[in-house]
C-alpha positions as a printed Julia matrix, in Angstrom:
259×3 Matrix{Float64}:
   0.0     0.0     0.0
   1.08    3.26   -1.13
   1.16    6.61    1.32
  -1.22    7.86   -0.92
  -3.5     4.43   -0.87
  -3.46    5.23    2.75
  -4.08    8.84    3.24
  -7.41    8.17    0.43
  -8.88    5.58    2.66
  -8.17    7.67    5.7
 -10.66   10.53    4.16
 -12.56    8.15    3.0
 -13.07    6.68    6.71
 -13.26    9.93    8.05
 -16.45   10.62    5.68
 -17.88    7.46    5.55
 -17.74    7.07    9.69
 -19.96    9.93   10.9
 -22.07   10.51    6.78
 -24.88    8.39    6.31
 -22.63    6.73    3.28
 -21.12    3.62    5.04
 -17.04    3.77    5.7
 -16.79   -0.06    5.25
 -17.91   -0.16    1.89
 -16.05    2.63    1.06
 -12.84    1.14    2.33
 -14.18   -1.96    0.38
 -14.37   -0.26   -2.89
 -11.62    2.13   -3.45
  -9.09   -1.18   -3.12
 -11.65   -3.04   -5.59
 -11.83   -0.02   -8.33
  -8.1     1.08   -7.65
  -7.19   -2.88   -8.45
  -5.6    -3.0    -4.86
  -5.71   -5.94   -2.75
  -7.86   -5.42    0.17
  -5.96   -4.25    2.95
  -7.54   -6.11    5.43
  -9.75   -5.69    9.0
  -7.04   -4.75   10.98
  -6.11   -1.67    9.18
  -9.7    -0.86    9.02
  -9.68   -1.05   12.78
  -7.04    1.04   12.96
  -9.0     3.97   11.08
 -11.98    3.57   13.14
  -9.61    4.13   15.92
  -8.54    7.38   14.28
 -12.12    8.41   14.32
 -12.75    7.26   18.09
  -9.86    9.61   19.42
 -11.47   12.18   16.89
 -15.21   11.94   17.91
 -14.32   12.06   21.87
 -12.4    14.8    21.52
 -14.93   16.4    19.73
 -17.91   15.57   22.76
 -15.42   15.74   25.05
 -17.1    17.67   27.41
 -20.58   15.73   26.77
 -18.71   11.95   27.4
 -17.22   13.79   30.79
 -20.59   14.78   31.93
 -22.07   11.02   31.08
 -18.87    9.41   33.03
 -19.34   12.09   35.49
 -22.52   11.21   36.55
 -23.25    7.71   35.25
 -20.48    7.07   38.19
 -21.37    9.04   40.57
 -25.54    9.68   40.5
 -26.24    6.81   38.08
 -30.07    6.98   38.59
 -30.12   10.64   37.69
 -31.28   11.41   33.9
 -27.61   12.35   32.74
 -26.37    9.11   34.76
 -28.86    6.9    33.33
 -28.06    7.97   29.84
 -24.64    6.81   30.3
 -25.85    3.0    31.02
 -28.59    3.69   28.53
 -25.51    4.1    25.69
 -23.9     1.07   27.34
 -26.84   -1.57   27.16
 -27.7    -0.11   23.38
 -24.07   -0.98   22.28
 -24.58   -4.68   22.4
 -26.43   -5.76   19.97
 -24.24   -4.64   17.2
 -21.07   -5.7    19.63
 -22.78   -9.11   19.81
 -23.3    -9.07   15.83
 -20.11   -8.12   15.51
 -18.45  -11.22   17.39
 -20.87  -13.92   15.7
 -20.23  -12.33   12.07
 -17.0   -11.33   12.1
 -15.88  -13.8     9.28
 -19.08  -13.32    7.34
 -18.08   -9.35    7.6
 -14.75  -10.03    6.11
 -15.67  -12.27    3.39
 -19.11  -12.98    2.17
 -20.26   -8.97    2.88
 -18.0    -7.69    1.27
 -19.27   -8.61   -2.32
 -20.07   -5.61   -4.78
 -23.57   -6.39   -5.91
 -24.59   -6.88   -2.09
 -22.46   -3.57   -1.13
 -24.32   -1.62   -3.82
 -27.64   -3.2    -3.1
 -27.15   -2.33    1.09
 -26.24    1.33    0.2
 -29.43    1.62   -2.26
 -31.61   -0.24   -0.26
 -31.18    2.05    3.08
 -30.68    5.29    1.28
 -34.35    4.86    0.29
 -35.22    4.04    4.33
 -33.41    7.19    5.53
 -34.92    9.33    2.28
 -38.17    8.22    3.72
 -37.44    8.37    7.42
 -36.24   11.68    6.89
 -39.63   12.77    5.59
 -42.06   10.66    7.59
 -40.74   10.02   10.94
 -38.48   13.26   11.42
 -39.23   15.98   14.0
 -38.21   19.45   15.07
 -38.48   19.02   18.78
 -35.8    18.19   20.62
 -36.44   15.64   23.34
 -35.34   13.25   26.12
 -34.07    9.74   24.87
 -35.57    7.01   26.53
 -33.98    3.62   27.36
 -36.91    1.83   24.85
 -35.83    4.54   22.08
 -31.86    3.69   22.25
 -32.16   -0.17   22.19
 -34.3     0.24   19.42
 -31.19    2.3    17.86
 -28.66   -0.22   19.18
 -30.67   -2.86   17.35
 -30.39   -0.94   14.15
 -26.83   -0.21   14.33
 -26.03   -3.99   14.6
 -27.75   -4.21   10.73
 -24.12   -2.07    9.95
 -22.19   -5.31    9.83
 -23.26   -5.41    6.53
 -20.76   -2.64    4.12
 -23.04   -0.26    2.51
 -25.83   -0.17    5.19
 -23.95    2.55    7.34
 -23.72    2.6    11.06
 -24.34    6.7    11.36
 -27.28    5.92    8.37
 -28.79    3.14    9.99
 -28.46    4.76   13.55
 -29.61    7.68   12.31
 -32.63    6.12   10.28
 -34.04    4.79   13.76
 -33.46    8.06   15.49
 -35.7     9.74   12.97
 -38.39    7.11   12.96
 -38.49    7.07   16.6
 -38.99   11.22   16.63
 -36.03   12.46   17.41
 -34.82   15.58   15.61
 -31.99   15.64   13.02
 -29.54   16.93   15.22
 -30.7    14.83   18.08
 -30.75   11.59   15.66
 -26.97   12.76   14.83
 -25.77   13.63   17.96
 -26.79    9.78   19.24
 -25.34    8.43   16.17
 -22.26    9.91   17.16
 -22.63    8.72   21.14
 -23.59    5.32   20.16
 -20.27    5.09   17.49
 -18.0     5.52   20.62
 -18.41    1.96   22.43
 -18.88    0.0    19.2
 -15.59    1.17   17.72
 -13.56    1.38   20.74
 -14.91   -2.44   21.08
 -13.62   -2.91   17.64
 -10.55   -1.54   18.33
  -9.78   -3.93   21.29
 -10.46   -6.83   19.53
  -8.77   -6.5    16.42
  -5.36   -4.35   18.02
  -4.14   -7.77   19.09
  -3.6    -8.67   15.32
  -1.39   -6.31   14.05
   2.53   -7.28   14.68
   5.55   -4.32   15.15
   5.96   -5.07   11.39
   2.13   -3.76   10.49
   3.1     0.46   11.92
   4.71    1.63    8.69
   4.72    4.99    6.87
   1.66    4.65    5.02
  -0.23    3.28    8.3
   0.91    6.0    10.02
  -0.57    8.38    7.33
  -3.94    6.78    7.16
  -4.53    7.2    11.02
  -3.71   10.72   10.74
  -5.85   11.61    7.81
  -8.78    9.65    9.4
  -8.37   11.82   12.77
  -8.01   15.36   10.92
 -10.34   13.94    8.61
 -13.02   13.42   11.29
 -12.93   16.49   13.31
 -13.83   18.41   10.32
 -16.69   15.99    8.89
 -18.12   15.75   12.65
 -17.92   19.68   12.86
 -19.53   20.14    9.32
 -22.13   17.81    9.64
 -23.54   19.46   12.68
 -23.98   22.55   11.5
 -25.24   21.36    7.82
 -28.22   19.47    9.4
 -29.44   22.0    11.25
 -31.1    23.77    8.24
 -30.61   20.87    5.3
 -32.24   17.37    5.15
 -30.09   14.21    4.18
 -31.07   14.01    0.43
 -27.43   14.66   -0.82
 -26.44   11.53    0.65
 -29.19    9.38   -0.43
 -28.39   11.17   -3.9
 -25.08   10.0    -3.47
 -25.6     6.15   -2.33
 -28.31    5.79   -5.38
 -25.74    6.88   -7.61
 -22.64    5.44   -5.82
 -24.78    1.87   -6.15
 -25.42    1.93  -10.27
 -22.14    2.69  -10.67
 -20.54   -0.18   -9.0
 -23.45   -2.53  -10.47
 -22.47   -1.27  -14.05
 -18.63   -1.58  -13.13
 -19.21   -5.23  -12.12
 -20.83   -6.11  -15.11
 -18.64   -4.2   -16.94
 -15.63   -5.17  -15.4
């Protein structure tokens, strides 16, 4: 893998993590399209850790308020939310363990990639219509397992974990920047889970240049998407994405035929 290989699928994690356009298939394609050979989980892993340290610094101060008092007044609404966050992370974390070797093989086929990122663009298109709302409101513990269920359909490249987590919010009421905000929350767990699994695979040999690169272009990367996004959802809806994935699918089922 090139430096430049790298630093691409670095952006393209750092997009792909907190849009509604799925990182894994992303990090699936540009190897399959650029001829390269996949560069396997590991260094995946290693880019979602890039975007952990990026998305707690960014809600920094909100994960110190949830530690705060999830520790120390754990029955009081901020407290709560913190075990709340923590229940609502296992479904996809148990998902994740049982399909690990389905995620790294039989997912990661084109046709299913492009029909996952079609498929739930049209959900979030529609959830973004019909179940959207403008009020902002307390999450309950019902409303976040029904999220944590959703995200554990992102095992599957091209669903996306902020679309899919994001798709519940919105069907469940929340607001856009509520729905984003818990996509964001909820992506903290899940990848630092991630991280701890897979970490254990990588040898002295695996932290080269171009690794190096990646990580750092998926942190910078992810400050700036997480920063954008925020402030673009407050007064747009989440059509240019679904745009994007309707489009991003026919090409790759033309280039497969093609191809």
């Amino acid at each position: 893998m090139t430096i430049l290989d790298a630093v691409l699928l670095g952006l393209l994690q750092a997009l792909g993590e907190f849009l509604p356009i799925s990182s894994s298939a992303h990090l699936v394609l540009l190897p399959y399209f650029r001829g390269m050979e996949y560069q396997g989980l590991a260094f995946d892993v290693l880019l979602h850790a890039a975007t952990l340290l990026a998305v707690l610094l960014y809600f920094a101060k909100d994960w110190w308020e949830l530690l705060k008092n999830g520790l120390t007044h754990p029955t009081s609404p901020k407290g709560r939310m913190l075990w709340y966050l923590a229940a609502a992370t296992v479904p996809a974390g148990v998902a994740g363990l049982l399909l690990n070797d389905w995620a790294e093989n039989t997912f990661r086929n084109p046709l299913m990639i492009a029909v996952c990122l079609m498929v739930f663009a049209g959900i979030l298109w529609w959830a973004d219509r019909k179940g959207s709302s403008n009020k902002e409101q307390a999450v309950s513990f019902r409303t976040l397992m029904w999220i944590g269920c959703a995200q554990a359909l992102a095992i599957m490249p091209g669903v996306s974990r902020s679309g899919i987590t994001i798709t519940a919010a919105l069907l469940l009421g929340l607001s856009r920047s509520a729905s984003a905000r818990i996509s964001f929350l909820l992506s903290t767990p899940i990848i630092a889970g991630a991280a701890v699994l897979e970490i254990g695979h990588l040898s002295p040999a695996d932290f080269n240049a171009p690794l190096l690169w990646g990580f750092f272009s998926a942190f910078a990367g992810a400050l700036v998407v997480i920063g954008w996004l925020m402030k673009y959802i407050k007064t747009h809806s989440f059509d240019v994405f679904v745009y994007y994935r309707w489009l991003l699918g026919v090409i790759i089922i033309a280039f497969y035929f093609w191809k």
